[in-house]
């Protein structure tokens, strides 16, 4: 950017919390025309909220395909003891270089797939909330959300190979999932009981696993409770290399039972 003649301010972000957002807002106030979030979910979420608060455009530049927040209008920011999903604005552009994303560890790509298969159960929870409590529901957002999940299910063998083609498919699915949330105006198309399971582990586990890993396990359990095809979800995750039960990422599953 500097070689291209831009003046650049930057901040290295380690946590997605309100203190970090405040630090970034102070840095950019009155100085910048747009903000780039470069990195994983933490950097992107902080840049997303800081730019929204300052009324500046935001560009998402993911370096890993680990979750579906890369193109969504929501930022997951820790406030107190638990993360809070805050409505902001979707990025005006997404620069996802699959050559760079491919260099990230396969575990991050697998976690992105765990976050995507969670859509299967999230939309079931959403439909249930609509039928029981009259919550606003979008069939279009649901269809797009399910399409994102289906991409993972149908390409598990390809994704396992960690090629640039497989990375491109996962990135497209993550962006579609983000768009579904934008259409719905909430995280409902991509976040249900399986995400609550993940948030609980974030608080109870000594060292939580990756967000998408936890959501994938939560999706297996929630699909079982819904009477869905939980075995197919489990096998797809297993093929890709994503955990399918607590023992895959915890030596002791006491926190899971709690």
Coordinates of C-alpha atoms in Angstrom, one line a residue:
X1 CA 0.0 0.0 0.0
X2 CA 2.8 2.4 0.8
X3 CA 4.6 1.6 -2.4
X4 CA 1.3 2.5 -4.2
X5 CA 1.3 5.9 -2.5
X6 CA -1.1 5.2 0.4
X7 CA -0.4 6.5 3.9
X8 CA -0.8 3.6 6.3
X9 CA -1.6 3.2 10.0
X10 CA -1.6 -0.3 11.4
X11 CA -2.3 -2.1 14.7
X12 CA -1.3 -5.7 15.6
X13 CA -4.4 -7.3 17.1
X14 CA -4.3 -10.3 19.4
X15 CA -7.7 -10.3 21.0
X16 CA -11.2 -9.5 19.8
X17 CA -12.5 -7.6 22.8
X18 CA -13.9 -4.1 23.4
X19 CA -10.6 -2.8 24.7
X20 CA -8.8 -3.7 21.4
X21 CA -11.7 -2.2 19.4
X22 CA -11.3 1.1 21.4
X23 CA -7.5 1.1 20.8
X24 CA -8.0 0.7 17.0
X25 CA -10.7 3.4 17.0
X26 CA -8.4 5.8 18.7
X27 CA -5.6 5.0 16.2
X28 CA -7.8 5.6 13.1
X29 CA -10.1 8.5 14.3
X30 CA -9.9 11.3 11.8
X31 CA -6.9 9.8 10.0
X32 CA -8.1 7.1 7.6
X33 CA -10.5 6.7 4.6
X34 CA -11.0 3.0 4.9
X35 CA -9.9 0.0 7.1
X36 CA -8.6 -3.4 6.2
X37 CA -8.8 -6.4 8.4
X38 CA -5.9 -8.7 7.5
X39 CA -5.6 -12.1 9.1
X40 CA -7.9 -14.5 10.9
X41 CA -11.3 -14.0 12.6
X42 CA -9.9 -11.9 15.4
X43 CA -8.4 -9.2 13.2
X44 CA -11.3 -9.1 10.9
X45 CA -13.9 -8.8 13.7
X46 CA -12.0 -6.0 15.4
X47 CA -11.6 -4.1 12.1
X48 CA -15.2 -4.7 11.3
X49 CA -16.5 -3.2 14.5
X50 CA -14.0 -0.4 14.7
X51 CA -14.7 0.7 11.1
X52 CA -18.5 0.6 11.8
X53 CA -18.2 2.7 14.9
X54 CA -16.1 5.3 13.0
X55 CA -18.3 5.3 9.9
X56 CA -15.5 4.1 7.6
X57 CA -15.6 1.4 4.8
X58 CA -14.1 -1.9 5.7
X59 CA -12.3 -4.4 3.5
X60 CA -11.9 -8.0 4.6
X61 CA -8.6 -9.7 3.7
X62 CA -8.7 -13.2 5.2
X63 CA -5.4 -15.2 5.4
X64 CA -7.2 -18.4 6.6
X65 CA -10.6 -20.0 5.9
X66 CA -11.4 -20.8 9.5
X67 CA -14.9 -19.3 10.0
X68 CA -17.8 -17.6 8.2
X69 CA -17.2 -14.1 9.6
X70 CA -15.0 -13.1 6.7
X71 CA -17.9 -11.6 4.8
X72 CA -20.7 -11.2 7.3
X73 CA -22.1 -8.1 8.9
X74 CA -21.6 -9.5 12.4
X75 CA -18.6 -9.2 14.7
X76 CA -17.9 -11.6 17.5
X77 CA -16.4 -9.5 20.3
X78 CA -15.7 -10.5 23.8
X79 CA -17.6 -8.4 26.3
X80 CA -17.0 -9.5 29.9
X81 CA -16.8 -13.3 30.2
X82 CA -18.5 -14.3 26.9
X83 CA -18.4 -13.3 23.3
X84 CA -21.1 -11.1 21.9
X85 CA -22.3 -11.1 18.3
X86 CA -22.7 -7.4 17.3
X87 CA -24.4 -6.3 14.1
X88 CA -22.1 -4.0 12.0
X89 CA -21.9 -3.7 8.3
X90 CA -20.6 -6.2 5.8
X91 CA -17.3 -5.4 4.1
X92 CA -17.4 -3.4 0.9
X93 CA -15.0 -5.9 -0.6
X94 CA -13.3 -9.2 0.2
X95 CA -9.8 -9.9 -1.0
X96 CA -9.3 -13.7 -0.5
X97 CA -6.1 -14.8 -2.2
X98 CA -6.4 -18.6 -2.2
X99 CA -2.6 -19.0 -2.7
X100 CA -2.1 -17.3 0.6
X101 CA -5.0 -19.1 2.4
X102 CA -3.7 -22.4 1.2
X103 CA -0.5 -21.8 3.2
X104 CA -2.4 -21.7 6.5
X105 CA -2.5 -25.0 8.5
X106 CA -5.0 -27.6 7.4
X107 CA -6.5 -27.4 10.8
X108 CA -7.8 -23.9 10.1
X109 CA -9.5 -25.0 6.8
X110 CA -11.1 -28.0 8.6
X111 CA -12.4 -25.6 11.3
X112 CA -14.0 -23.5 8.6
X113 CA -15.8 -26.7 7.4
X114 CA -17.0 -27.3 11.0
X115 CA -18.4 -23.8 11.1
X116 CA -20.2 -24.5 7.7
X117 CA -21.8 -27.9 8.5
X118 CA -23.3 -26.2 11.6
X119 CA -25.6 -24.4 9.2
X120 CA -27.6 -27.7 8.8
X121 CA -28.7 -27.6 12.4
X122 CA -28.8 -23.8 12.7
X123 CA -31.6 -23.5 10.1
X124 CA -33.5 -26.2 11.8
X125 CA -33.4 -24.3 15.1
X126 CA -34.4 -21.2 13.2
X127 CA -37.4 -22.9 11.6
X128 CA -38.4 -24.2 15.0
X129 CA -38.2 -20.7 16.5
X130 CA -40.3 -19.4 13.6
X131 CA -43.0 -22.0 14.1
X132 CA -43.2 -21.9 17.9
X133 CA -42.5 -18.2 18.6
X134 CA -43.1 -16.4 15.3
X135 CA -39.5 -15.4 14.8
X136 CA -39.0 -13.7 11.4
X137 CA -37.8 -16.3 8.9
X138 CA -36.3 -16.2 5.4
X139 CA -36.5 -19.1 3.0
X140 CA -34.0 -17.5 0.7
X141 CA -31.4 -17.1 3.5
X142 CA -32.1 -20.7 4.6
X143 CA -31.5 -22.0 1.1
X144 CA -28.3 -20.1 0.7
X145 CA -27.1 -21.3 4.2
X146 CA -27.9 -24.9 3.3
X147 CA -26.1 -24.6 0.0
X148 CA -22.9 -23.5 1.9
X149 CA -23.1 -26.6 4.0
X150 CA -23.8 -28.9 1.1
X151 CA -20.6 -27.7 -0.6
X152 CA -18.6 -29.1 2.3
X153 CA -20.5 -32.3 2.4
X154 CA -20.2 -33.0 -1.3
X155 CA -16.5 -32.1 -1.5
X156 CA -15.1 -33.6 1.7
X157 CA -12.6 -35.8 -0.2
X158 CA -11.4 -32.9 -2.2
X159 CA -11.1 -30.6 0.8
X160 CA -9.0 -33.3 2.6
X161 CA -6.3 -32.9 -0.1
X162 CA -5.8 -29.2 0.8
X163 CA -5.3 -28.0 -2.7
X164 CA -6.0 -24.5 -4.0
X165 CA -9.2 -25.8 -5.6
X166 CA -10.4 -27.1 -2.3
X167 CA -9.5 -23.9 -0.5
X168 CA -11.5 -21.9 -3.2
X169 CA -14.6 -24.1 -2.6
X170 CA -14.5 -23.5 1.2
X171 CA -13.9 -19.8 0.8
X172 CA -16.9 -19.5 -1.6
X173 CA -19.0 -21.5 0.9
X174 CA -18.0 -19.2 3.8
X175 CA -18.8 -16.1 1.8
X176 CA -22.2 -17.6 0.9
X177 CA -22.9 -18.3 4.5
X178 CA -22.0 -14.7 5.4
X179 CA -24.4 -13.4 2.8
X180 CA -27.2 -15.6 4.2
X181 CA -26.7 -13.9 7.5
X182 CA -26.8 -10.5 5.8
X183 CA -30.1 -11.3 4.1
X184 CA -31.6 -12.5 7.4
X185 CA -30.3 -9.5 9.3
X186 CA -29.1 -11.9 12.0
X187 CA -26.8 -14.8 12.6
X188 CA -29.8 -17.3 12.6
X189 CA -28.9 -19.0 9.2
X190 CA -25.5 -20.0 10.5
X191 CA -25.8 -20.1 14.3
X192 CA -28.0 -22.2 16.5
X193 CA -27.7 -24.6 19.4
X194 CA -24.4 -25.9 18.1
X195 CA -22.9 -22.4 18.5
X196 CA -24.3 -22.1 22.0
X197 CA -22.5 -25.4 22.7
X198 CA -19.2 -23.8 21.4
X199 CA -19.7 -20.6 23.5
X200 CA -20.2 -22.8 26.6
X201 CA -17.0 -24.6 25.9
X202 CA -15.2 -21.3 25.5
X203 CA -16.1 -20.5 29.2
X204 CA -15.8 -24.0 30.7
X205 CA -12.9 -25.7 28.9
X206 CA -9.4 -25.1 30.3
X207 CA -8.2 -24.4 26.7
X208 CA -11.0 -24.2 24.2
X209 CA -10.5 -25.7 20.7
X210 CA -11.0 -23.7 17.5
X211 CA -14.5 -22.2 17.1
X212 CA -15.3 -24.2 14.0
X213 CA -14.0 -27.4 15.6
X214 CA -16.4 -27.0 18.5
X215 CA -19.3 -26.0 16.3
X216 CA -18.7 -29.1 14.2
X217 CA -19.0 -31.4 17.2
X218 CA -22.0 -29.4 18.3
X219 CA -23.6 -29.9 14.9
X220 CA -23.2 -33.7 15.2
X221 CA -25.0 -33.7 18.5
X222 CA -27.7 -31.2 17.5
X223 CA -28.4 -33.1 14.3
X224 CA -29.0 -36.2 16.4
X225 CA -31.4 -34.3 18.6
X226 CA -33.3 -33.0 15.6
X227 CA -33.5 -36.5 14.1
X228 CA -31.3 -35.5 11.2
X229 CA -28.5 -37.3 9.4
X230 CA -25.9 -36.8 12.0
X231 CA -23.8 -39.7 10.7
X232 CA -23.3 -38.0 7.4
X233 CA -22.1 -34.8 9.1
X234 CA -19.8 -36.8 11.3
X235 CA -18.3 -38.7 8.4
X236 CA -17.8 -35.6 6.3
X237 CA -16.0 -33.9 9.2
X238 CA -13.9 -37.0 9.9
X239 CA -12.9 -37.2 6.2
X240 CA -11.8 -33.6 6.2
X241 CA -9.9 -34.0 9.5
X242 CA -12.1 -32.0 11.8
X243 CA -12.9 -33.3 15.3
X244 CA -16.2 -35.2 15.7
X245 CA -16.2 -35.7 19.4
X246 CA -14.8 -34.1 22.6
X247 CA -12.0 -36.7 22.9
X248 CA -10.6 -35.4 19.6
X249 CA -9.5 -32.2 21.2
X250 CA -9.7 -32.8 25.0
X251 CA -7.9 -35.4 26.9
X252 CA -10.7 -35.2 29.5
X253 CA -14.3 -34.6 28.5
X254 CA -15.4 -33.4 32.0
X255 CA -16.0 -29.9 30.6
X256 CA -18.2 -31.3 27.9
X257 CA -20.4 -33.1 30.4
X258 CA -20.6 -30.0 32.5

